[in-house]
Amino acid sequence: MTPSQYIELHAKDLLGNLQQLVGMPTVNPPGEHYDAITSCLTSELSAAGLVAKRLAIPQALLRRTLPPEQHAFPRFNVLGKLAVSPASKTIHFNAHYDVVPVSGKWRHGSPFSGAVERGWIFGRGTADMKGSIASLLLALRSLKETGVRPMMNVEVSFTADEETDSILGTGWLVQNAPINPDYAVVMEGGEGGRVCCGHNGVVWMEVQVHGRAAHGSQPQNGVNALEKMSALVVALEGYKRQLSRTKFVTPEGRTMRPTINVGGIFSSGPGGKINTVPNEARFSIDRRVLAVEDHVVAERELRAFLTKAARAIPDCRITISKISENFSCFLPPKHPFFAAMAASVSRVRRAKTAFSVSTGFNDMHFFAHHRKIPTIGYGPGGEDFHAVDERASVRALVNTAKIYADLLTSFEG
Ligand SMILES: [Zn+2]
């Protein structure tokens, strides 16, 4: 029997496995049921023939990193390894096991039931991204059961906290765990006929405008922070024009441009009253960073623009602070690893494959950027990520298991 035939025959096991994973509500924040799911995933990897262990995040680091209300929720990452002699290269598969909270009314089962209907499996995490975990586990079992050896050493990590910031998940793993990958597949970002080779990044900033309060009957005695802020927001139109001249054409021919969204959050400071000249005003800026841009450079340019624009407005004093950031990444799909993955996807799906770049971000950049290795985003994906009736296609789950098995048995690095 071939691995592919084994996978087709055991599609039910994949769904049963996925239902079991979905049934452990690893909701983050705060990070529930991590202990249970990582024990389960460690034994699943062992059963698939890997040497697997659970890496616990030290309490002291957890307390330094997470907000107090999450200190009672331990963090773990799972690492499995399969040494294949005489292979010289190592491929690393990564997925996060945490899921976003649920809300709204589900029409297909409950969010944690894993109901299967008409070719779809429903539940929180089916698409993002426990489905990927189930596909990979079946791919690994298919190789073990049919006695077909991978052509590379295999590493697998199942990590925490991607839905918050990945600091104690993949971020911790790439710096602290005993891994040595030459290639990585982060099992989301690309799906169907699209293999992901990069994703956008982001910088979130807040601008605080300082005025001087005065009585509303004598506005000439104060500095109106709202008026200064308005002038600054108008000046940002110039920055938008500047950004619109930058573009990036993805390998599949899609044109992407950097963007800013101004004032998703805006407020006056304390003491705002109708008869007072506002002393303070603040607004946010959401700067989306292209896959080929550097978010550090983007932040520096934005700060410089704001500082200069504020200087041109009389009495406009500002403080700029960063709220959050996330790396972008992009590797031109020239390395043979990309061609091998595209070939596996095309063989299994019997359709053409394109290279894509994802607008959202995921954990790919930890491998592409920090470890500087060729990194691909590909998994079964699904519909309604983070929403009501999140679901994955049964066909895509089975196909993805075949694709992972095909890649492992066709590419030696
Ligand atoms: Zn995800």
PDB file of N, CA and C and ligand atoms in Angstrom, residues 96 98 127-129 162-163 188-189 361-363 385-386, ligand 1:
ATOM      1  N   HIS A  96       0.184  26.060  15.240  1.00  0.00           N
ATOM      2  CA  HIS A  96      -0.208  26.491  16.593  1.00  0.00           C
ATOM      3  C   HIS A  96      -1.497  25.770  16.964  1.00  0.00           C
ATOM      4  N   ASP A  98      -3.489  26.856  19.674  1.00  0.00           N
ATOM      5  CA  ASP A  98      -4.463  27.712  20.377  1.00  0.00           C
ATOM      6  C   ASP A  98      -5.511  28.224  19.390  1.00  0.00           C
ATOM      7  N   ALA A 127     -10.303  25.196  10.925  1.00  0.00           N
ATOM      8  CA  ALA A 127      -9.545  25.860   9.859  1.00  0.00           C
ATOM      9  C   ALA A 127      -8.255  26.476  10.408  1.00  0.00           C
ATOM     10  N   ASP A 128      -8.300  26.976  11.608  1.00  0.00           N
ATOM     11  CA  ASP A 128      -7.185  27.755  12.180  1.00  0.00           C
ATOM     12  C   ASP A 128      -6.851  27.232  13.559  1.00  0.00           C
ATOM     13  N   MET A 129      -5.933  26.219  13.669  1.00  0.00           N
ATOM     14  CA  MET A 129      -5.399  25.412  12.596  1.00  0.00           C
ATOM     15  C   MET A 129      -5.181  23.984  13.045  1.00  0.00           C
ATOM     16  N   GLU A 162      -0.253  31.660  19.241  1.00  0.00           N
ATOM     17  CA  GLU A 162      -0.156  32.406  17.979  1.00  0.00           C
ATOM     18  C   GLU A 162      -1.248  33.464  17.899  1.00  0.00           C
ATOM     19  N   GLU A 163      -2.375  33.189  18.540  1.00  0.00           N
ATOM     20  CA  GLU A 163      -3.497  34.129  18.443  1.00  0.00           C
ATOM     21  C   GLU A 163      -3.282  35.379  19.294  1.00  0.00           C
ATOM     22  N   GLU A 188      -0.204  26.941   7.597  1.00  0.00           N
ATOM     23  CA  GLU A 188      -1.318  27.826   7.286  1.00  0.00           C
ATOM     24  C   GLU A 188      -0.813  28.969   6.418  1.00  0.00           C
ATOM     25  N   GLY A 189      -1.747  29.757   5.890  1.00  0.00           N
ATOM     26  CA  GLY A 189      -1.346  30.893   5.052  1.00  0.00           C
ATOM     27  C   GLY A 189      -1.556  30.612   3.567  1.00  0.00           C
ATOM     28  N   PHE A 361      -0.911  37.937   9.028  1.00  0.00           N
ATOM     29  CA  PHE A 361       0.387  37.373   9.386  1.00  0.00           C
ATOM     30  C   PHE A 361       0.215  36.089  10.181  1.00  0.00           C
ATOM     31  N   ASN A 362       1.235  35.263  10.164  1.00  0.00           N
ATOM     32  CA  ASN A 362       1.251  34.034  10.945  1.00  0.00           C
ATOM     33  C   ASN A 362       2.684  33.809  11.427  1.00  0.00           C
ATOM     34  N   ASP A 363       3.014  32.580  11.803  1.00  0.00           N
ATOM     35  CA  ASP A 363       4.327  32.324  12.400  1.00  0.00           C
ATOM     36  C   ASP A 363       5.444  32.071  11.382  1.00  0.00           C
ATOM     37  N   PHE A 385     -12.577  31.745   9.311  1.00  0.00           N
ATOM     38  CA  PHE A 385     -11.567  31.812  10.372  1.00  0.00           C
ATOM     39  C   PHE A 385     -12.029  32.821  11.423  1.00  0.00           C
ATOM     40  N   HIS A 386     -11.862  32.510  12.669  1.00  0.00           N
ATOM     41  CA  HIS A 386     -12.173  33.411  13.798  1.00  0.00           C
ATOM     42  C   HIS A 386     -13.660  33.781  13.860  1.00  0.00           C
TER      43      HIS A 386
HETATM   44 ZN    ZN B   1      -3.638  30.472  12.709  1.00  0.00          ZN
END
